[in-house]
Short mmCIF file of C-alpha atoms in Angstrom, two decimals:
data_model
loop_
_atom_site.label_atom_id
_atom_site.label_comp_id
_atom_site.label_asym_id
_atom_site.label_seq_id
_atom_site.Cartn_x
_atom_site.Cartn_y
_atom_site.Cartn_z
CA MET C 1 -31.86 26.72 37.25
CA GLY C 2 -32.90 23.41 38.78
CA LYS C 3 -31.07 20.12 38.81
CA VAL C 4 -31.54 17.01 36.70
CA TYR C 5 -32.16 13.80 38.62
CA PHE C 6 -33.77 10.42 38.43
CA ASP C 7 -35.97 8.93 41.11
CA MET C 8 -36.67 5.21 41.46
CA SER C 9 -37.91 2.73 44.05
CA MET C 10 -35.54 -0.23 44.15
CA SER C 11 -35.52 -3.46 46.13
CA LEU C 12 -32.40 -4.11 48.19
CA ASP C 13 -31.38 -6.65 45.55
CA GLY C 14 -31.53 -4.02 42.82
CA PHE C 15 -34.87 -4.56 41.08
CA VAL C 16 -37.29 -1.81 40.04
CA THR C 17 -40.00 -4.25 38.94
CA GLY C 18 -40.90 -7.82 39.78
CA PRO C 19 -40.59 -10.52 37.10
CA ASN C 20 -42.81 -10.59 33.97
CA GLU C 21 -43.16 -6.81 33.66
CA GLY C 22 -45.09 -5.54 30.62
CA VAL C 23 -48.31 -3.92 29.43
CA GLY C 24 -51.06 -5.01 31.85
CA ASN C 25 -48.44 -5.83 34.50
CA PRO C 26 -46.44 -2.58 34.61
CA LEU C 27 -44.63 -3.28 37.86
CA GLY C 28 -44.17 -7.03 37.30
CA ASP C 29 -45.31 -9.77 39.67
CA ASP C 30 -45.36 -8.46 43.25
CA GLY C 31 -43.82 -5.21 41.97
CA GLU C 32 -46.45 -3.11 43.76
CA ARG C 33 -44.46 -4.06 46.83
CA LEU C 34 -41.85 -1.51 45.74
CA HIS C 35 -44.38 1.33 45.83
CA ASP C 36 -46.21 0.47 49.06
CA TRP C 37 -44.39 3.29 50.79
CA MET C 38 -46.16 5.85 48.57
CA PHE C 39 -49.63 4.54 49.25
CA ASP C 40 -51.19 2.54 52.08
CA SER C 41 -48.31 2.57 54.48
CA ARG C 42 -47.11 6.09 53.80
CA THR C 43 -45.57 7.77 56.84
CA ALA C 44 -45.05 11.49 57.46
CA ALA C 45 -41.43 11.10 56.30
CA ASP C 46 -42.54 9.36 53.11
CA ALA C 47 -45.16 12.05 52.47
CA GLU C 48 -42.53 14.78 52.76
CA VAL C 49 -40.35 13.00 50.23
CA ILE C 50 -43.26 12.82 47.80
CA ASP C 51 -44.29 16.44 48.35
CA GLU C 52 -40.73 17.52 47.74
CA LEU C 53 -40.61 15.57 44.46
CA TYR C 54 -43.86 16.97 43.11
CA GLY C 55 -43.25 20.45 44.48
CA GLY C 56 -39.69 20.80 43.25
CA THR C 57 -40.02 19.29 39.79
CA GLY C 58 -41.16 21.28 36.77
CA ALA C 59 -40.93 18.71 33.97
CA LEU C 60 -40.47 14.96 33.58
CA LEU C 61 -38.59 12.71 31.19
CA ILE C 62 -39.71 9.11 30.76
CA GLY C 63 -38.94 6.23 28.42
CA LYS C 64 -41.33 5.00 25.74
CA ARG C 65 -41.77 1.64 27.41
CA ASN C 66 -42.58 3.36 30.69
CA PHE C 67 -45.15 5.45 28.83
CA ASP C 68 -46.68 2.39 27.15
CA VAL C 69 -47.12 0.44 30.37
CA GLY C 70 -48.06 3.50 32.42
CA VAL C 71 -50.40 5.61 30.33
CA ASP C 72 -53.55 3.65 31.18
CA PRO C 73 -52.91 3.13 34.91
CA TRP C 74 -51.93 6.82 35.27
CA GLY C 75 -55.44 7.76 34.04
CA ASP C 76 -56.77 11.23 33.27
CA PRO C 77 -55.84 13.46 35.00
CA PRO C 78 -52.47 11.78 35.48
CA PRO C 79 -50.78 12.43 38.83
CA PHE C 80 -47.93 14.46 37.33
CA ARG C 81 -49.61 17.83 36.60
CA MET C 82 -46.59 18.99 34.61
CA PRO C 83 -45.13 18.44 31.12
CA VAL C 84 -43.92 14.89 30.47
CA PHE C 85 -41.40 14.31 27.67
CA VAL C 86 -41.37 10.77 26.32
CA ILE C 87 -38.10 9.64 24.71
CA THR C 88 -39.00 7.59 21.66
CA HIS C 89 -38.12 6.81 18.06
CA GLU C 90 -41.71 7.30 16.81
CA ARG C 91 -42.95 10.74 15.85
CA ARG C 92 -46.33 11.46 17.36
CA GLU C 93 -48.50 14.48 18.16
CA PRO C 94 -48.51 15.67 21.78
CA LEU C 95 -51.18 14.06 23.96
CA PRO C 96 -52.72 16.62 26.33
CA ARG C 97 -54.37 15.36 29.50
CA LYS C 98 -56.36 17.07 32.21
CA GLY C 99 -54.69 18.78 35.14
CA GLY C 100 -51.60 20.20 33.45
CA THR C 101 -49.98 17.02 32.11
CA THR C 102 -49.13 16.91 28.40
CA TYR C 103 -47.21 13.96 27.03
CA SER C 104 -44.94 15.02 24.19
CA PHE C 105 -42.82 12.66 22.14
CA GLU C 106 -39.18 13.47 21.63
CA THR C 107 -37.28 11.78 18.83
CA ASP C 108 -34.02 13.73 18.81
CA GLY C 109 -32.24 11.89 21.61
CA LEU C 110 -31.46 12.32 25.28
CA GLU C 111 -29.87 15.76 25.15
CA ALA C 112 -32.47 17.41 22.93
CA ALA C 113 -35.26 16.05 25.12
CA LEU C 114 -33.45 17.27 28.20
CA ASP C 115 -33.09 20.76 26.72
CA LYS C 116 -36.84 20.92 26.14
CA ALA C 117 -37.56 19.64 29.62
CA LYS C 118 -35.21 22.23 31.14
CA SER C 119 -36.99 25.03 29.27
CA ALA C 120 -40.35 23.74 30.43
CA ALA C 121 -39.18 23.35 34.03
CA GLY C 122 -37.95 26.93 34.38
CA ASP C 123 -36.36 27.29 37.81
CA LYS C 124 -37.55 23.87 38.94
CA ASP C 125 -35.88 20.49 38.60
CA VAL C 126 -36.14 18.03 35.73
CA GLY C 127 -36.98 14.52 36.90
CA VAL C 128 -36.30 11.27 35.05
CA TRP C 129 -39.02 9.16 36.59
CA GLY C 130 -38.61 5.92 34.67
CA GLY C 131 -38.05 3.35 33.59
CA ALA C 132 -34.76 1.85 34.55
CA GLY C 133 -33.37 1.98 31.01
CA ILE C 134 -33.79 5.69 30.46
CA ALA C 135 -32.59 6.52 33.98
CA ARG C 136 -29.43 4.52 33.29
CA GLU C 137 -28.93 6.18 29.91
CA TYR C 138 -29.09 9.66 31.41
CA LEU C 139 -26.75 8.58 34.18
CA THR C 140 -24.10 7.01 31.97
CA ALA C 141 -24.31 9.91 29.51
CA GLY C 142 -23.19 12.18 32.35
CA LEU C 143 -26.36 14.26 32.17
CA LEU C 144 -27.54 13.82 35.77
CA ASP C 145 -26.67 15.97 38.77
CA GLU C 146 -28.30 13.71 41.36
CA PHE C 147 -30.53 10.74 41.86
CA GLN C 148 -32.77 9.40 44.58
CA ILE C 149 -33.28 5.75 45.43
CA HIS C 150 -36.14 4.64 47.63
CA LEU C 151 -34.52 1.47 48.95
CA ILE C 152 -37.19 -1.09 49.79
CA PRO C 153 -36.52 -3.74 52.44
CA VAL C 154 -37.35 -6.75 50.30
CA LEU C 155 -35.36 -9.16 48.15
CA LEU C 156 -37.45 -9.77 45.02
CA GLY C 157 -35.05 -12.23 43.41
CA ASP C 158 -36.05 -11.34 39.85
CA GLY C 159 -37.31 -8.50 37.64
CA LEU C 160 -35.73 -5.53 35.88
CA ARG C 161 -32.50 -4.39 37.47
CA LEU C 162 -31.81 -0.69 37.72
CA PHE C 163 -28.03 -0.92 37.59
CA GLU C 164 -26.77 -3.43 35.05
CA HIS C 165 -24.98 -3.44 31.72
CA MET C 166 -23.23 -0.24 32.80
CA ASP C 167 -20.13 -0.09 30.67
CA SER C 168 -19.21 3.39 31.77
CA GLY C 169 -16.71 2.24 34.41
CA PRO C 170 -17.08 3.04 38.12
CA ILE C 171 -19.19 6.10 38.95
CA GLU C 172 -18.43 7.79 42.25
CA LEU C 173 -21.34 9.18 44.23
CA GLU C 174 -21.77 11.35 47.28
CA THR C 175 -24.54 10.45 49.71
CA ILE C 176 -26.28 13.77 50.27
CA ARG C 177 -29.31 12.71 52.31
CA VAL C 178 -30.68 9.65 54.07
CA ILE C 179 -34.25 9.56 55.37
CA GLU C 180 -35.26 6.45 57.28
CA ALA C 181 -38.82 5.18 57.19
CA PRO C 182 -40.19 1.70 57.82
CA ARG C 183 -41.15 0.93 54.21
CA ALA C 184 -38.29 2.70 52.43
CA THR C 185 -34.92 4.25 53.13
CA HIS C 186 -34.80 7.36 50.96
CA LEU C 187 -31.25 7.91 49.72
CA ARG C 188 -30.14 10.92 47.70
CA PHE C 189 -26.86 10.85 45.84
CA LYS C 190 -24.88 13.45 43.96
CA VAL C 191 -23.17 12.12 40.83
CA LEU C 192 -19.50 13.07 40.97
CA ARG C 193 -17.92 13.72 37.59
CA MET X 1 -28.14 -16.89 72.86
CA GLY X 2 -26.96 -14.49 70.18
CA LYS X 3 -28.24 -13.98 66.68
CA VAL X 4 -26.95 -15.27 63.37
CA TYR X 5 -26.23 -12.61 60.77
CA PHE X 6 -24.13 -11.81 57.77
CA ASP X 7 -22.26 -8.57 57.25
CA MET X 8 -21.11 -7.30 53.86
CA SER X 9 -19.99 -4.07 52.20
CA MET X 10 -21.90 -3.65 48.95
CA SER X 11 -21.81 -1.02 46.21
CA LEU X 12 -25.12 0.67 45.45
CA ASP X 13 -25.28 -1.46 42.31
CA GLY X 14 -25.00 -4.66 44.31
CA PHE X 15 -21.37 -5.74 44.05
CA VAL X 16 -19.23 -7.01 46.92
CA THR X 17 -16.03 -7.12 44.85
CA GLY X 18 -14.78 -5.39 41.74
CA PRO X 19 -14.21 -7.42 38.56
CA ASN X 20 -11.49 -10.11 38.27
CA GLU X 21 -11.64 -11.18 41.91
CA GLY X 22 -9.39 -14.11 42.89
CA VAL X 23 -6.29 -15.17 44.81
CA GLY X 24 -3.89 -12.20 44.73
CA ASN X 25 -6.80 -9.83 43.99
CA PRO X 26 -9.23 -10.75 46.78
CA LEU X 27 -11.48 -7.71 46.41
CA GLY X 28 -11.26 -7.49 42.61
CA ASP X 29 -10.20 -4.43 40.62
CA ASP X 30 -10.97 -1.26 42.60
CA GLY X 31 -12.73 -3.44 45.19
CA GLU X 32 -10.78 -1.81 48.04
CA ARG X 33 -13.14 1.09 47.39
CA LEU X 34 -15.85 -0.91 49.16
CA HIS X 35 -13.82 -1.09 52.36
CA ASP X 36 -12.48 2.48 52.50
CA TRP X 37 -14.99 3.25 55.24
CA MET X 38 -13.22 0.80 57.57
CA PHE X 39 -9.80 2.26 57.06
CA ASP X 40 -8.49 5.65 55.97
CA SER X 41 -11.72 7.55 55.98
CA ARG X 42 -13.28 5.91 59.01
CA THR X 43 -15.57 8.24 60.96
CA ALA X 44 -16.73 7.93 64.56
CA ALA X 45 -19.98 6.38 63.32
CA ASP X 46 -18.07 3.84 61.21
CA ALA X 47 -15.80 3.00 64.13
CA GLU X 48 -18.80 2.30 66.35
CA VAL X 49 -20.22 -0.06 63.76
CA ILE X 50 -16.92 -1.94 63.62
CA ASP X 51 -16.54 -2.07 67.41
CA GLU X 52 -20.07 -3.41 67.69
CA LEU X 53 -19.31 -6.15 65.16
CA TYR X 54 -16.11 -7.30 66.80
CA GLY X 55 -17.44 -6.85 70.32
CA GLY X 56 -20.75 -8.64 69.76
CA THR X 57 -19.57 -11.58 67.70
CA GLY X 58 -18.22 -14.79 69.23
CA ALA X 59 -17.57 -16.95 66.16
CA LEU X 60 -17.40 -16.55 62.39
CA LEU X 61 -18.48 -18.61 59.41
CA ILE X 62 -16.78 -18.05 56.06
CA GLY X 63 -16.69 -19.77 52.68
CA LYS X 64 -13.73 -21.74 51.39
CA ARG X 65 -13.11 -19.31 48.56
CA ASN X 66 -13.15 -16.42 51.01
CA PHE X 67 -10.62 -18.31 53.13
CA ASP X 68 -8.38 -19.03 50.13
CA VAL X 69 -8.24 -15.43 48.97
CA GLY X 70 -8.14 -14.01 52.50
CA VAL X 71 -5.80 -16.14 54.54
CA ASP X 72 -2.61 -14.43 53.38
CA PRO X 73 -3.81 -10.83 53.51
CA TRP X 74 -5.36 -11.43 56.94
CA GLY X 75 -1.87 -12.33 58.25
CA ASP X 76 -0.92 -13.66 61.67
CA PRO X 77 -2.47 -12.64 63.99
CA PRO X 78 -5.61 -12.27 61.86
CA PRO X 79 -7.93 -9.43 62.85
CA PHE X 80 -10.73 -11.74 64.00
CA ARG X 81 -9.47 -12.95 67.40
CA MET X 82 -12.22 -15.56 67.55
CA PRO X 83 -12.92 -19.04 66.10
CA VAL X 84 -13.46 -19.05 62.33
CA PHE X 85 -15.33 -21.98 60.77
CA VAL X 86 -14.61 -22.48 57.08
CA ILE X 87 -17.35 -24.25 55.07
CA THR X 88 -15.62 -26.60 52.67
CA HIS X 89 -15.72 -30.01 51.04
CA GLU X 90 -12.09 -30.79 51.92
CA ARG X 91 -11.21 -32.33 55.26
CA ARG X 92 -8.29 -30.55 56.85
CA GLU X 93 -6.74 -30.14 60.31
CA PRO X 94 -7.57 -26.92 62.18
CA LEU X 95 -5.12 -24.08 61.56
CA PRO X 96 -4.42 -22.16 64.76
CA ARG X 97 -3.19 -18.58 64.47
CA LYS X 98 -1.99 -16.06 67.02
CA GLY X 99 -4.39 -13.87 68.96
CA GLY X 100 -7.32 -16.24 69.40
CA THR X 101 -8.17 -17.05 65.78
CA THR X 102 -8.32 -20.72 64.80
CA TYR X 103 -9.52 -21.68 61.34
CA SER X 104 -11.37 -24.98 61.39
CA PHE X 105 -12.72 -26.71 58.34
CA GLU X 106 -16.30 -27.91 58.35
CA THR X 107 -17.40 -30.51 55.83
CA ASP X 108 -20.86 -31.43 57.12
CA GLY X 109 -22.82 -28.57 55.59
CA LEU X 110 -24.30 -25.24 56.59
CA GLU X 111 -26.32 -26.35 59.58
CA ALA X 112 -23.65 -28.50 61.19
CA ALA X 113 -21.12 -25.69 60.82
CA LEU X 114 -23.61 -23.24 62.28
CA ASP X 115 -24.20 -25.50 65.29
CA LYS X 116 -20.47 -25.57 65.99
CA ALA X 117 -20.21 -21.81 65.57
CA LYS X 118 -23.13 -21.27 67.96
CA SER X 119 -21.49 -23.44 70.59
CA ALA X 120 -18.22 -21.57 70.19
CA ALA X 121 -19.95 -18.17 70.32
CA GLY X 122 -21.75 -18.82 73.62
CA ASP X 123 -23.95 -15.81 74.35
CA LYS X 124 -22.49 -13.79 71.50
CA ASP X 125 -23.57 -13.59 67.87
CA VAL X 126 -22.44 -15.78 64.99
CA GLY X 127 -21.32 -13.74 61.97
CA VAL X 128 -21.18 -14.89 58.37
CA TRP X 129 -18.51 -12.54 57.11
CA GLY X 130 -18.06 -13.74 53.56
CA GLY X 131 -18.05 -14.27 50.77
CA ALA X 132 -21.23 -13.48 48.91
CA GLY X 133 -21.98 -17.12 48.09
CA ILE X 134 -21.99 -18.43 51.63
CA ALA X 135 -23.92 -15.40 52.91
CA ARG X 136 -26.58 -16.06 50.27
CA GLU X 137 -26.70 -19.77 51.12
CA TYR X 138 -27.33 -19.08 54.81
CA LEU X 139 -29.94 -16.49 53.90
CA THR X 140 -31.90 -18.66 51.46
CA ALA X 141 -31.67 -21.66 53.81
CA GLY X 142 -33.61 -19.58 56.35
CA LEU X 143 -30.78 -19.76 58.89
CA LEU X 144 -30.21 -16.02 59.40
CA ASP X 145 -31.91 -13.73 61.89
CA GLU X 146 -30.46 -10.50 60.52
CA PHE X 147 -27.94 -9.04 58.16
CA GLN X 148 -26.06 -5.79 57.81
CA ILE X 149 -25.19 -4.08 54.55
CA HIS X 150 -22.64 -1.29 54.43
CA LEU X 151 -24.00 0.44 51.34
CA ILE X 152 -21.20 2.22 49.51
CA PRO X 153 -21.93 5.28 47.36
CA VAL X 154 -20.30 4.01 44.20
CA LEU X 155 -21.50 2.18 41.09
CA LEU X 156 -18.81 -0.39 40.28
CA GLY X 157 -20.50 -1.74 37.16
CA ASP X 158 -19.01 -5.23 37.48
CA GLY X 159 -17.80 -7.80 40.01
CA LEU X 160 -19.44 -10.42 42.25
CA ARG X 161 -23.04 -9.59 43.06
CA LEU X 162 -24.30 -10.28 46.56
CA PHE X 163 -27.93 -10.90 45.62
CA GLU X 164 -28.33 -12.98 42.49
CA HIS X 165 -29.47 -16.43 41.50
CA MET X 166 -31.81 -16.36 44.48
CA ASP X 167 -34.49 -18.91 43.65
CA SER X 168 -36.08 -18.76 47.06
CA GLY X 169 -38.82 -16.30 46.03
CA PRO X 170 -39.23 -12.87 47.60
CA ILE X 171 -37.79 -12.44 51.08
CA GLU X 172 -39.37 -9.74 53.21
CA LEU X 173 -37.09 -7.72 55.47
CA GLU X 174 -37.54 -5.21 58.24
CA THR X 175 -35.15 -2.27 58.35
CA ILE X 176 -34.04 -2.22 61.97
CA ARG X 177 -31.31 0.41 61.90
CA VAL X 178 -29.84 3.00 59.55
CA ILE X 179 -26.59 4.79 60.35
CA GLU X 180 -25.49 7.48 57.92
CA ALA X 181 -21.83 8.19 57.31
CA PRO X 182 -20.09 9.77 54.33
CA ARG X 183 -18.41 6.61 53.05
CA ALA X 184 -21.14 4.07 53.89
CA THR X 185 -24.77 3.93 54.92
CA HIS X 186 -24.94 1.12 57.47
CA LEU X 187 -28.24 -0.71 57.12
CA ARG X 188 -29.40 -3.50 59.41
CA PHE X 189 -32.26 -5.75 58.39
CA LYS X 190 -34.21 -8.43 60.18
CA VAL X 191 -35.13 -11.39 57.97
CA LEU X 192 -38.87 -12.00 58.26
CA ARG X 193 -39.88 -15.62 57.94
#
């Protein structure tokens, strides 16, 4: 049985997008900056982090907004190559894509969607890959074992914050791994109950 | 000639105090949590970081609010053992303490205070040690060479944020050192102009 985690790239000042995020501008203004480490300037350490994510994860959970802004840029085949469960209020038929990705739309809440993702993942992990809102909901609902932050050495000044409006009271974490690379410090935390 | 830096302990969600910070509650509710790494649970790595800070720094700059909430808890002798320049709008005579700390009150703005601190520091560094507001002002004014964040594995949910209301546009950083310890990940950044 795998673990349940989220994984997000975050600027040092807490943003997971630049300002003016939306359809057509999924990462916000200058938000690509937060994902540089995955692409052009990827180092061996960064590549290992990515391989570990794709290799260890058997199913994904994402928010509806993340799906809406992402579905076009992700293309066909999407990069995931595993089942993707979209948390939404709208019923909709599953959307199969090439390469092993099927988007299915889950309307029965966080826990029901998680149960389906766990079944689909088998022995592998379930990853909450975005956006900020759904990651936060799983965290504050106490449904996460771990999360990983790719901390980006930039202060964006504006955008969507990952950690805000958290009314759950303080949440203690344990730092379980730190990998240093020039474009991102990869930090893994265990969520302590 | 040393460098000019700030140094702050920050929760993973960006807070440098807990909620309800003020005189009598200088770190806010549960805010001591952010400084655990310096005290009870200090490791050898943490101790080296502290020794480096005290050993390498020749003068400090702090905000008036930081002074007001800190002056009593810091006691006499204060832990600094170096000149401390307090940025304020109120003229006031210097306040000498035991052990090499003198608080002097600087009313001519950030740059004038920095010039005095640089003179006092000689070959050593000038440290902006708090609070969040004055650290941010020096950063956005382009007067800092570096800063250090002690990133604490806790989500506080509320308090004073270090990085907010930054209207300066994105600020690129270079991660120049990462030290991992259980109670804090010590991150040093160079501010790129």
